[in-house]
Coordinates of C-alpha atoms in Angstrom, one line a residue:
R1 CA 36.6 -16.6 -45.8
S2 CA 37.7 -20.1 -44.7
V3 CA 38.1 -22.4 -42.2
N4 CA 40.4 -24.3 -40.1
I5 CA 39.6 -28.0 -39.2
V6 CA 42.3 -29.5 -37.4
A7 CA 41.5 -33.5 -36.7
F8 CA 43.9 -36.0 -33.8
G9 CA 43.9 -39.4 -33.6
S10 CA 43.7 -42.4 -35.5
E11 CA 40.2 -44.6 -36.8
R12 CA 42.1 -47.7 -37.1
D13 CA 41.9 -50.4 -34.8
G14 CA 46.2 -51.4 -33.1
F15 CA 45.7 -54.5 -34.0
S16 CA 44.5 -53.9 -37.5
E17 CA 46.5 -55.7 -40.0
D18 CA 45.0 -52.8 -42.7
S19 CA 46.7 -50.9 -43.4
Q20 CA 44.8 -49.4 -46.2
Q21 CA 41.8 -48.4 -45.0
T22 CA 40.5 -44.9 -45.5
S23 CA 40.6 -41.9 -42.7
L24 CA 37.7 -40.2 -41.3
I25 CA 38.4 -37.0 -43.0
W26 CA 39.6 -37.8 -46.4
S27 CA 36.2 -40.0 -46.7
Y28 CA 34.3 -37.0 -46.0
L29 CA 35.9 -34.8 -48.0
R30 CA 36.0 -36.8 -51.2
R31 CA 32.1 -37.8 -50.5
S32 CA 30.5 -34.2 -49.9
A33 CA 28.9 -33.0 -52.2
L34 CA 29.6 -29.5 -50.7
I35 CA 33.2 -29.8 -51.3
S36 CA 35.2 -29.4 -54.6
Q37 CA 38.9 -28.2 -55.7
I38 CA 40.3 -31.0 -53.2
N39 CA 44.0 -30.8 -52.7
S40 CA 46.3 -32.7 -50.6
S41 CA 50.1 -32.4 -48.9
L42 CA 52.3 -33.4 -46.6
S43 CA 53.7 -30.8 -43.6
A44 CA 56.7 -30.6 -41.7
G45 CA 56.3 -30.1 -38.0
H46 CA 58.2 -27.1 -35.9
V47 CA 60.9 -30.2 -35.8
G48 CA 61.3 -31.4 -39.5
N49 CA 59.4 -34.1 -39.7
P50 CA 56.1 -34.7 -41.4
V51 CA 53.5 -34.5 -38.7
F52 CA 50.4 -34.2 -40.9
T53 CA 48.4 -34.4 -43.4
E54 CA 46.7 -31.1 -44.7
Y55 CA 43.7 -30.6 -47.5
Q56 CA 43.1 -27.5 -48.8
A57 CA 39.1 -27.2 -50.6
C58 CA 36.0 -25.1 -51.0
V59 CA 33.1 -25.1 -49.4
F60 CA 29.7 -24.0 -49.4
G61 CA 30.6 -22.7 -53.0
N62 CA 33.3 -20.0 -51.9
V63 CA 34.6 -20.4 -49.0
R64 CA 38.3 -21.6 -48.1
L65 CA 38.3 -24.7 -46.3
V66 CA 41.8 -26.1 -44.5
V67 CA 41.9 -29.5 -42.9
R68 CA 44.9 -30.6 -41.3
D69 CA 44.4 -34.1 -39.8
C70 CA 47.3 -35.5 -37.7
P71 CA 46.9 -39.4 -36.6
V72 CA 49.9 -39.8 -34.5
W73 CA 49.4 -38.6 -30.6
D74 CA 53.1 -38.1 -30.7
I75 CA 53.3 -34.9 -32.1
F76 CA 52.0 -33.6 -28.5
D77 CA 55.6 -35.5 -27.2
S78 CA 57.9 -34.0 -29.2
D79 CA 56.7 -31.1 -31.1
W80 CA 54.6 -29.5 -28.5
Y81 CA 55.2 -25.8 -30.2
T82 CA 53.2 -27.2 -33.5
S83 CA 50.3 -29.1 -31.5
R84 CA 49.6 -25.5 -30.3
S85 CA 50.0 -23.7 -32.8
L86 CA 47.4 -26.5 -34.9
I87 CA 44.9 -25.9 -31.7
G88 CA 45.6 -22.1 -31.1
G89 CA 44.7 -21.6 -35.5
A90 CA 41.2 -24.5 -35.3
D91 CA 38.0 -22.9 -35.6
I92 CA 36.6 -26.7 -35.2
I93 CA 39.3 -29.8 -33.9
V94 CA 38.1 -33.6 -34.8
I95 CA 39.7 -36.1 -32.1
K96 CA 39.0 -40.0 -33.6
Y97 CA 39.8 -42.9 -31.6
S98 CA 38.6 -46.6 -32.1
V99 CA 36.1 -48.0 -29.8
N100 CA 38.2 -52.1 -30.2
D101 CA 41.8 -49.6 -29.3
K102 CA 40.8 -49.2 -25.5
A103 CA 45.0 -48.9 -24.7
S104 CA 44.7 -45.9 -27.6
F105 CA 41.8 -44.3 -25.8
Q106 CA 43.0 -44.0 -22.5
E107 CA 46.7 -43.1 -23.1
L108 CA 44.7 -40.2 -25.1
K109 CA 41.8 -40.0 -21.9
D110 CA 45.2 -39.9 -20.0
S111 CA 47.7 -37.8 -21.7
Y112 CA 46.5 -35.2 -24.4
I113 CA 42.9 -34.3 -23.8
P114 CA 44.2 -32.2 -20.5
M115 CA 47.2 -31.3 -22.8
I116 CA 44.1 -30.0 -25.6
K117 CA 42.5 -28.3 -23.2
K118 CA 45.7 -26.4 -21.8
A119 CA 46.5 -25.3 -25.5
L120 CA 42.8 -24.2 -25.8
N121 CA 43.1 -22.0 -22.7
H122 CA 39.2 -21.9 -22.2
C123 CA 38.4 -20.6 -26.0
S124 CA 35.1 -21.5 -27.5
V125 CA 36.3 -23.7 -30.2
P126 CA 33.8 -26.5 -30.9
A127 CA 35.1 -29.7 -31.0
I128 CA 33.8 -33.4 -31.8
I129 CA 35.2 -37.1 -31.0
S130 CA 34.2 -39.7 -33.1
A131 CA 34.8 -42.8 -31.4
I132 CA 34.6 -45.1 -35.0
G133 CA 34.6 -48.5 -35.6
A134 CA 31.7 -51.7 -34.2
R135 CA 33.2 -53.0 -31.0
K136 CA 34.1 -56.7 -32.0
N137 CA 33.5 -58.1 -28.1
A138 CA 30.2 -56.4 -26.6
V139 CA 30.4 -59.1 -24.3
P140 CA 33.5 -58.8 -22.5
C141 CA 35.0 -62.0 -21.2
T142 CA 35.6 -63.5 -17.8
C143 CA 38.2 -65.8 -18.2
P144 CA 41.1 -64.7 -16.2
L145 CA 43.8 -64.8 -18.6
C146 CA 41.5 -61.7 -20.9
T147 CA 41.8 -59.5 -17.7
S148 CA 44.3 -57.4 -19.2
D149 CA 43.3 -57.4 -23.3
R150 CA 44.1 -54.5 -24.6
R151 CA 41.2 -54.9 -27.2
S152 CA 38.6 -54.7 -25.1
C153 CA 36.2 -52.5 -26.3
V154 CA 35.7 -48.9 -25.6
T155 CA 31.7 -48.3 -24.0
T156 CA 29.5 -45.3 -24.9
S157 CA 29.3 -44.6 -21.3
E158 CA 33.4 -43.9 -21.6
G159 CA 33.1 -41.8 -24.6
V160 CA 30.2 -40.0 -23.8
Q161 CA 32.0 -39.1 -20.0
L162 CA 34.9 -38.7 -22.4
A163 CA 33.1 -35.8 -24.7
K164 CA 31.5 -33.9 -21.0
E165 CA 35.0 -33.6 -20.2
L166 CA 35.8 -31.1 -23.1
G167 CA 32.8 -29.8 -23.7
A168 CA 32.1 -31.6 -27.0
T169 CA 29.9 -33.2 -29.0
Y170 CA 29.6 -37.0 -29.5
L171 CA 29.3 -39.5 -32.2
E172 CA 29.8 -43.1 -32.7
L173 CA 29.9 -43.9 -36.4
H174 CA 30.0 -48.0 -36.8
T175 CA 30.7 -47.8 -40.8
L176 CA 32.0 -45.6 -42.9
N177 CA 30.1 -45.5 -45.0
D178 CA 27.9 -42.8 -46.6
F179 CA 25.2 -42.5 -44.1
Y180 CA 27.3 -42.0 -41.7
I181 CA 30.0 -40.1 -43.3
Q182 CA 27.7 -37.8 -44.9
K183 CA 24.0 -37.6 -42.9
Y184 CA 26.2 -37.9 -39.4
F185 CA 29.6 -36.7 -39.0
G186 CA 29.2 -34.9 -42.7
G187 CA 26.0 -32.5 -40.8
V188 CA 27.6 -32.0 -37.7
L189 CA 30.5 -30.9 -38.6
E190 CA 28.4 -29.1 -41.7
Y191 CA 26.4 -26.9 -39.1
F192 CA 29.9 -25.9 -37.0
M193 CA 31.4 -24.6 -40.0
I194 CA 27.9 -22.8 -40.7
Q195 CA 28.5 -21.3 -36.9
S196 CA 32.0 -20.6 -37.2
M197 CA 31.1 -18.2 -40.4
N198 CA 28.5 -16.3 -38.5
Q199 CA 31.1 -15.9 -35.9
K200 CA 33.7 -14.7 -38.1
S201 CA 31.1 -12.5 -40.0
S202 CA 30.0 -10.6 -36.6
E203 CA 33.4 -10.1 -35.0
K204 CA 34.0 -8.5 -38.9
M205 CA 31.4 -6.1 -38.7
K206 CA 31.5 -5.0 -35.0
K207 CA 34.7 -4.7 -36.0
R208 CA 34.4 -2.4 -39.2
K209 CA 32.1 -0.5 -37.0
R210 CA 34.4 0.1 -34.3
M211 CA 37.1 1.7 -37.0
Q212 CA 34.8 4.2 -38.4
K213 CA 36.9 7.5 -39.4
C214 CA 35.5 10.9 -38.7
H215 CA 34.8 12.6 -41.1
R216 CA 36.4 15.6 -41.1
V217 CA 40.0 14.9 -39.6
Q218 CA 41.5 11.7 -40.1
P219 CA 43.5 10.4 -37.1
P220 CA 46.8 9.7 -37.9
Q221 CA 47.5 5.9 -39.0
L222 CA 49.1 3.5 -36.7
E223 CA 51.8 1.8 -38.6
Q224 CA 52.8 -2.1 -37.6
P225 CA 55.8 -2.9 -36.0
E226 CA 58.5 -4.0 -37.2
K227 CA 58.3 -8.1 -38.2
M228 CA 60.3 -10.0 -35.0
P229 CA 62.3 -12.0 -36.8
I230 CA 62.0 -15.9 -36.7
L231 CA 63.8 -18.5 -35.0
K232 CA 63.5 -22.3 -36.9
G233 CA 64.0 -25.3 -34.8
E234 CA 66.7 -27.8 -35.1
T235 CA 66.0 -31.5 -36.4
S236 CA 66.2 -34.3 -33.6
H237 CA 69.5 -36.0 -34.2
Y238 CA 68.3 -38.6 -31.4
E239 CA 68.7 -42.2 -33.0
A240 CA 71.4 -41.0 -35.5
D241 CA 73.6 -39.9 -31.7
L242 CA 72.7 -43.5 -30.3
H243 CA 73.8 -45.9 -33.6
N244 CA 76.9 -43.4 -33.8
L245 CA 77.5 -45.0 -30.3
L246 CA 77.1 -48.3 -31.6
C247 CA 80.0 -47.8 -34.3
C248 CA 82.2 -45.7 -32.6
C249 CA 82.2 -47.9 -29.6
Q250 CA 83.3 -45.4 -27.2
C251 CA 82.2 -47.0 -22.9
A252 CA 81.2 -50.2 -24.3
D253 CA 80.7 -52.7 -21.3
V254 CA 79.0 -55.0 -23.1
A255 CA 80.9 -58.3 -25.4
F256 CA 79.0 -60.2 -27.0
Y257 CA 81.2 -63.8 -28.2
P258 CA 80.2 -66.6 -30.1
E259 CA 80.4 -69.9 -28.4
D260 CA 84.8 -70.2 -30.0
F261 CA 85.1 -67.4 -28.9
S262 CA 86.3 -66.2 -32.3
T263 CA 84.7 -63.1 -32.8
V264 CA 83.9 -59.8 -30.5
V265 CA 80.8 -58.3 -30.8
E266 CA 80.7 -54.5 -28.6
A267 CA 77.1 -53.2 -27.4
H268 CA 75.9 -50.7 -23.9
K269 CA 73.9 -52.8 -21.6
I270 CA 71.9 -48.6 -20.9
I271 CA 71.0 -49.4 -24.9
L272 CA 69.7 -53.1 -24.6
C273 CA 68.2 -52.7 -21.6
S274 CA 66.1 -49.7 -23.0
V275 CA 64.3 -51.4 -25.4
S276 CA 64.4 -54.8 -24.2
H277 CA 62.9 -56.8 -21.0
L278 CA 65.6 -59.7 -21.8
F279 CA 68.0 -57.9 -21.7
M280 CA 66.9 -56.4 -18.2
L281 CA 66.7 -60.2 -16.8
L282 CA 70.0 -61.4 -18.0
F283 CA 71.8 -58.3 -16.5
E284 CA 70.2 -58.4 -13.3
V285 CA 68.0 -55.3 -13.4
K286 CA 65.1 -57.8 -13.3
T287 CA 64.7 -60.7 -11.8
P288 CA 62.7 -63.7 -13.5
A289 CA 59.8 -62.4 -10.0
D290 CA 59.2 -59.0 -11.7
I291 CA 59.1 -60.5 -16.0
H292 CA 56.4 -63.3 -15.0
D293 CA 56.8 -64.7 -18.5
A294 CA 58.2 -68.4 -19.3
S295 CA 58.8 -67.6 -22.9
I296 CA 61.4 -64.7 -22.3
M297 CA 63.0 -66.4 -19.7
G298 CA 63.2 -69.7 -21.7
T299 CA 64.7 -67.2 -24.7
A300 CA 67.0 -65.5 -22.2
Q301 CA 68.3 -69.5 -20.9
S302 CA 69.0 -70.8 -24.5
L303 CA 70.2 -67.6 -26.3
F304 CA 72.5 -66.2 -23.9
A305 CA 75.0 -67.0 -21.5
V306 CA 76.5 -64.3 -19.3
E307 CA 80.6 -66.3 -18.2
A308 CA 81.4 -66.2 -14.3
G309 CA 82.6 -63.7 -12.8
A310 CA 82.4 -61.5 -16.0
A311 CA 80.1 -58.8 -14.2
F312 CA 81.0 -56.7 -11.3
S313 CA 80.3 -53.2 -10.0
P314 CA 83.0 -49.9 -9.8
A315 CA 81.0 -48.2 -7.5
H316 CA 82.1 -51.0 -5.3
R317 CA 85.6 -52.1 -6.6
G318 CA 86.5 -48.9 -7.0
I319 CA 88.2 -48.9 -10.5
P320 CA 87.4 -46.7 -13.2
P321 CA 84.3 -47.4 -15.3
C322 CA 84.1 -49.6 -19.0
V323 CA 87.3 -51.2 -18.5
L324 CA 86.7 -54.7 -18.2
P325 CA 82.2 -55.7 -20.1
V326 CA 80.7 -58.3 -19.3
R327 CA 81.7 -61.6 -21.6
V328 CA 78.2 -62.5 -22.9
V329 CA 78.4 -65.8 -25.2
V330 CA 75.5 -66.3 -27.8
K331 CA 75.0 -70.3 -28.2
D332 CA 72.6 -69.6 -31.1
S333 CA 75.4 -69.2 -34.2
V334 CA 73.1 -68.9 -36.7
F335 CA 71.5 -65.7 -34.6
C336 CA 75.3 -65.2 -33.7
S337 CA 76.0 -64.7 -37.0
C338 CA 73.1 -61.7 -38.0
L339 CA 73.9 -60.1 -34.4
P340 CA 75.3 -56.7 -35.8
D341 CA 72.2 -56.4 -38.0
I342 CA 70.8 -56.9 -35.1
L343 CA 72.7 -54.2 -32.4
H344 CA 72.0 -51.5 -35.5
F345 CA 68.5 -52.1 -35.8
I346 CA 68.2 -51.7 -31.9
Y347 CA 70.7 -48.6 -32.2
S348 CA 68.7 -47.3 -34.8
G349 CA 65.7 -47.3 -33.0
A350 CA 64.4 -50.0 -33.1
F351 CA 61.5 -49.3 -35.7
Q352 CA 63.1 -50.7 -38.6
W353 CA 61.9 -53.6 -38.9
E354 CA 61.2 -54.1 -42.4
R355 CA 64.7 -53.1 -43.1
L356 CA 66.3 -55.8 -40.3
E357 CA 64.0 -58.3 -42.1
E358 CA 65.7 -57.2 -45.8
D359 CA 69.0 -57.5 -44.4
I360 CA 68.6 -61.4 -42.5
K361 CA 67.3 -62.4 -45.6
K362 CA 70.1 -61.6 -47.5
K363 CA 72.6 -62.7 -45.0
L364 CA 71.5 -66.0 -44.2
K365 CA 69.8 -67.0 -47.7
D366 CA 67.6 -69.3 -45.8
P367 CA 64.1 -69.2 -45.2
E368 CA 63.5 -71.9 -41.7
K369 CA 66.6 -70.0 -40.9
T370 CA 65.5 -65.7 -41.0
E371 CA 62.2 -67.4 -39.2
H372 CA 64.3 -68.4 -36.9
V373 CA 66.1 -65.5 -35.2
L374 CA 63.0 -62.9 -36.5
E375 CA 61.6 -64.9 -33.6
K376 CA 64.4 -64.5 -31.4
V377 CA 64.4 -61.1 -31.9
K378 CA 60.2 -60.7 -31.6
C379 CA 61.2 -62.4 -27.9
I380 CA 63.5 -59.7 -27.1
L381 CA 61.1 -56.8 -27.9
K382 CA 58.2 -58.5 -26.5
T383 CA 56.6 -56.9 -23.4
P384 CA 55.9 -59.4 -20.6
G385 CA 52.1 -60.6 -20.0
K386 CA 51.4 -60.0 -24.2
L387 CA 50.8 -61.5 -27.4
N388 CA 53.5 -61.1 -30.0
T389 CA 53.2 -60.4 -33.3
V390 CA 54.3 -59.3 -36.5
K391 CA 52.3 -55.5 -35.9
D392 CA 54.1 -54.7 -32.4
C393 CA 57.4 -54.5 -34.6
R394 CA 55.7 -52.5 -36.7
S395 CA 57.9 -48.7 -37.1
H396 CA 55.6 -46.5 -35.1
Q397 CA 54.3 -48.5 -31.6
I398 CA 58.4 -50.0 -31.2
K399 CA 59.7 -46.3 -31.9
R400 CA 57.7 -44.8 -29.4
L401 CA 58.2 -47.9 -27.1
Y402 CA 62.4 -46.3 -27.5
N403 CA 62.3 -43.4 -27.5
T404 CA 60.1 -43.5 -23.8
S405 CA 62.3 -46.0 -22.5
L406 CA 65.7 -44.3 -22.0
R407 CA 63.4 -42.1 -19.4
L408 CA 63.1 -45.7 -16.9
F409 CA 67.3 -45.3 -16.2
F410 CA 66.9 -41.5 -16.1
N411 CA 68.3 -40.6 -12.4
T412 CA 68.4 -43.9 -10.9
P413 CA 71.6 -46.0 -9.8
V414 CA 71.0 -49.2 -11.7
L415 CA 73.4 -49.7 -14.4
A416 CA 74.6 -45.9 -13.4
D417 CA 78.6 -45.8 -14.0
V418 CA 79.5 -42.0 -12.9
I419 CA 78.6 -40.1 -10.8
F420 CA 77.8 -36.5 -10.7
K421 CA 78.0 -34.2 -7.3
I422 CA 76.2 -31.1 -7.6
Q423 CA 75.5 -28.3 -4.7
G424 CA 76.0 -31.2 -2.0
A425 CA 73.9 -33.3 -4.2
T426 CA 74.9 -37.0 -6.1
V427 CA 73.3 -37.9 -9.8
P428 CA 73.9 -41.3 -11.0
A429 CA 74.1 -41.2 -14.5
H430 CA 75.5 -43.4 -18.2
R431 CA 78.0 -42.8 -19.9
A432 CA 77.0 -44.3 -22.1
V433 CA 74.7 -41.8 -22.8
L434 CA 75.8 -38.7 -22.2
V435 CA 79.0 -39.7 -24.8
A436 CA 76.1 -40.5 -27.3
R437 CA 74.5 -37.4 -27.1
C438 CA 77.0 -34.5 -25.6
E439 CA 79.9 -34.0 -27.6
V440 CA 81.7 -32.2 -24.6
M441 CA 80.7 -35.2 -22.5
A442 CA 82.2 -37.9 -24.8
A443 CA 85.5 -35.2 -25.2
M444 CA 85.9 -35.1 -21.3
F445 CA 84.7 -39.4 -20.7
N446 CA 87.3 -40.5 -23.6
G447 CA 89.9 -37.8 -23.2
N448 CA 92.9 -37.0 -20.8
Y449 CA 91.2 -35.8 -18.6
L450 CA 90.5 -36.6 -14.6
E451 CA 87.1 -37.2 -15.5
A452 CA 87.8 -39.7 -17.7
N453 CA 88.6 -42.7 -14.6
S454 CA 86.9 -41.1 -12.5
I455 CA 83.2 -42.3 -11.1
L456 CA 82.2 -38.8 -8.9
V457 CA 82.8 -36.4 -11.0
P458 CA 81.8 -32.8 -9.8
V459 CA 79.4 -29.8 -11.2
Y460 CA 79.9 -26.1 -11.3
G461 CA 78.4 -23.1 -12.5
V462 CA 74.7 -24.6 -12.5
S463 CA 71.7 -25.8 -10.3
K464 CA 70.9 -29.4 -9.6
D465 CA 67.2 -28.6 -10.9
T466 CA 69.0 -27.7 -14.0
F467 CA 71.5 -29.8 -14.2
L468 CA 68.6 -32.4 -13.9
S469 CA 66.6 -31.1 -16.5
F470 CA 69.8 -31.0 -18.6
L471 CA 70.4 -35.1 -18.0
E472 CA 66.8 -35.1 -18.8
Y473 CA 67.3 -33.6 -22.5
L474 CA 70.1 -36.2 -22.9
Y475 CA 67.8 -39.3 -22.2
T476 CA 65.0 -38.5 -23.7
D477 CA 65.3 -35.6 -27.0
S478 CA 62.5 -33.5 -24.5
C479 CA 62.6 -31.2 -22.3
C480 CA 59.4 -28.6 -20.6
P481 CA 61.0 -26.1 -18.6
A482 CA 59.0 -24.6 -15.6
S483 CA 59.4 -20.8 -16.1
I484 CA 60.8 -18.1 -19.0
L485 CA 64.5 -18.1 -16.0
Q486 CA 64.3 -21.8 -16.0
A487 CA 64.7 -22.4 -19.7
M488 CA 67.6 -19.8 -19.6
S489 CA 69.5 -21.4 -16.8
L490 CA 69.2 -24.5 -19.1
L491 CA 69.7 -22.6 -22.2
I492 CA 73.4 -22.1 -19.8
C493 CA 74.1 -25.1 -19.2
A494 CA 72.9 -26.4 -23.0
E495 CA 75.6 -23.7 -24.2
M496 CA 77.9 -24.9 -21.5
Y497 CA 77.8 -28.3 -22.8
Q498 CA 77.6 -26.9 -26.0
V499 CA 74.1 -28.6 -26.9
M500 CA 72.8 -26.6 -29.5
R501 CA 69.5 -28.3 -30.1
L502 CA 69.0 -28.2 -27.0
Q503 CA 69.8 -24.4 -26.1
H504 CA 67.3 -23.5 -29.6
I505 CA 65.0 -25.2 -28.1
C506 CA 65.0 -23.0 -24.3
E507 CA 65.0 -20.3 -26.7
L508 CA 61.7 -21.3 -28.3
Y509 CA 60.1 -21.6 -24.8
I510 CA 61.2 -18.6 -23.7
I511 CA 60.1 -16.4 -27.6
T512 CA 56.6 -18.3 -27.2
Q513 CA 55.9 -17.2 -23.2
L514 CA 57.0 -13.6 -24.1
Q515 CA 55.0 -13.6 -26.9
S516 CA 51.7 -15.2 -24.7
M517 CA 52.0 -12.7 -22.4
P518 CA 49.5 -9.6 -22.0
S519 CA 51.0 -5.9 -22.3
R520 CA 49.5 -5.5 -18.3
E521 CA 50.9 -8.9 -17.4
L522 CA 54.4 -7.3 -19.0
A523 CA 54.0 -4.3 -17.2
T524 CA 53.8 -5.2 -14.1
T525 CA 56.3 -8.7 -14.3
S526 CA 59.2 -8.7 -11.6
L527 CA 61.3 -10.5 -14.6
S528 CA 63.4 -8.9 -16.4
I529 CA 63.6 -8.3 -20.5
V530 CA 67.0 -6.7 -19.9
S531 CA 68.4 -8.8 -17.8
L532 CA 67.8 -12.0 -19.9
L533 CA 69.0 -9.9 -22.8
K534 CA 72.4 -9.8 -20.9
K535 CA 72.6 -13.4 -20.2
A536 CA 72.0 -14.1 -24.2
K537 CA 74.2 -12.3 -25.8
F538 CA 77.0 -13.0 -22.8
H539 CA 76.4 -16.4 -23.7
N540 CA 76.4 -16.0 -27.4
S541 CA 72.8 -17.0 -28.4
D542 CA 72.5 -14.6 -30.7
C543 CA 69.5 -15.7 -32.2
L544 CA 67.3 -14.9 -29.3
S545 CA 69.4 -11.4 -28.7
T546 CA 68.5 -9.9 -31.2
W547 CA 64.8 -11.0 -30.7
L548 CA 64.7 -9.2 -27.5
L549 CA 66.1 -6.2 -28.8
H550 CA 63.1 -6.4 -31.5
F551 CA 61.1 -7.1 -28.4
I552 CA 61.4 -4.3 -25.9
A553 CA 61.4 -1.7 -29.0
T554 CA 58.2 -3.1 -30.0
N555 CA 56.5 -2.7 -26.5
Y556 CA 58.5 1.2 -26.1
L557 CA 56.1 2.7 -24.1
I558 CA 55.9 -0.2 -21.1
F559 CA 59.6 -1.2 -21.0
S560 CA 60.8 2.8 -21.5
Q561 CA 59.1 3.4 -17.8
K562 CA 60.5 0.8 -16.5
P563 CA 64.8 1.2 -14.6
E564 CA 66.0 -2.1 -16.2
F565 CA 66.0 0.5 -18.8
Q566 CA 68.4 2.6 -17.8
D567 CA 71.0 -0.5 -18.2
L568 CA 70.6 -1.1 -21.6
S569 CA 74.1 -0.2 -23.3
V570 CA 74.0 2.5 -26.0
E571 CA 74.1 0.9 -28.8
E572 CA 71.4 -1.3 -28.0
R573 CA 69.7 1.9 -26.6
N574 CA 70.0 3.8 -30.5
F575 CA 68.5 0.5 -32.0
V576 CA 65.8 0.0 -29.6
E577 CA 64.9 4.0 -30.3
L578 CA 65.1 3.5 -34.1
H579 CA 63.2 0.6 -34.2
R580 CA 60.5 1.9 -31.8
W581 CA 56.4 1.0 -31.7
P582 CA 55.0 3.2 -31.7
S583 CA 57.1 6.1 -33.3
N584 CA 57.9 9.2 -32.3
L585 CA 56.1 10.7 -35.5
Y586 CA 52.9 9.0 -34.8
L587 CA 52.7 10.0 -31.2
K588 CA 53.4 13.6 -32.4
Q589 CA 50.8 13.4 -34.9
L590 CA 48.4 11.4 -32.1
A591 CA 48.6 14.9 -29.8
D592 CA 47.8 17.4 -32.7
Y593 CA 44.5 14.9 -33.5
R594 CA 43.6 14.7 -30.0
N595 CA 44.2 19.1 -29.5
Y596 CA 42.2 19.5 -32.6
V597 CA 39.0 17.1 -32.0
H598 CA 39.2 18.8 -28.1
S599 CA 39.7 22.3 -29.7
Q600 CA 36.1 21.6 -31.8
K601 CA 34.2 21.2 -28.8
C602 CA 32.7 18.8 -30.7
H603 CA 28.6 17.1 -28.3
C604 CA 26.9 14.7 -29.1
T605 CA 23.7 15.4 -31.0
V606 CA 21.3 13.4 -29.3
M607 CA 21.9 14.6 -26.0

């Protein structure tokens, strides 16, 4: 017997400096008298990154307890396959948030609760919503300057309303002491554990009754179908791609100079603007009226100067892009000496703040100058209208900003230096992102091809919607196909441009959708699995084509009745017949057993 619990969210205040705060789950496991033999380990998601801590223990003496604690909600954005598997296998779901982090609560309510409800798919899994912490500002400030304060508390009514939307039990834990952990939270959790075990025992008993065998002649045993091949996801190399762009300096459109023009450091406007409102202001993506932050505007004026006549618009002049980079003079000599390290920090994902601190300390060897440069970097990364703290520059917050901010420039003409023409429509894009993320486009824009010196690039062989989904993946490192057919079209596009990770993502999406399709829907669907198989083979998707063959063989009784079954080649037909389920031997044994039962003319003894 076992109980599986999945916990999402963090109990920590996003502005708290205490990184060692004990988690709710660990506090309960450590203090509960019912828990014994606790083991913990870090586990990786489908894309290979450590995303949750797994605890294994014993509860109620001999019941196996498995708890997976996921403190970061990013798993729903970056690894939907793992998050869906976690929710699908959970007997109990625990959702945690800090009452002093209103922004995280709002994001939980707007973005992640709908995802959890969709993943549950109307399954009755008990859920607990835990509001943790004592509210720091019980009386809200009426000062106009505080109306956008992110530290405003989450009220009890807001938590209760969220629990009603999910059908969950709402708990408020003012502190993680013995009373709230053992008596309050532990009592509710242990009640749901007992309910889960009772439900499993009841289902097991019902199944045992259904499987009672005939005393005279045993029916034939149906063996399980062969295990289908398992596809493994490819680890993301999104940040490495953009960092390599800085190292090779392809398609650079910005050149930073010291005041004496003795050296030059090249960069890309699209990358700089994706992490900094200051650079948006500097390169005229935003105006001072858009920024509304005197510190950002003051830092931009005191730190940089764009040379007059340096900025240009390739679309207006009709000259090839990436020819004349914008010349920017760095007025601060100390900051300029550290600019290569700062750019490496930005291009690596802008989340390795501690490493940047160490690099600048080693280079300058002067605490005052080091603090001066780091303050400038904080201002560059600052969000307008918000306080700039060291906490804002820590890894998890900046990394998340970086992965989503390039989406702002997706399919927009802002800073665009190439336009794709497809199906009579135009799609603006940025060569720097394309070259960094796609080797085929890197060769196309940097080799001896017509596209290298053209602004307008025609695209053939794919639809506009498919190509937009492809570009969206290049910009954001994520994709969410709307259907199996769209995923197959995107797979074909990914194979055309040799983006292997996107191809694997599409393969996994197709497999997941087909696996979740009930037999009745599979029998009536107009989707041609054989056509998917042919396309997968033609476009070198060996893993998917092998899996589809096993899928057809496993569902032989359904597909053998469809006209498309005749389109299989001789080799494919032989494979399906060899691995078909159920086998011919089983069907013959089943027919003999039915004939025996009817020949006995058995009647109900009660009637």
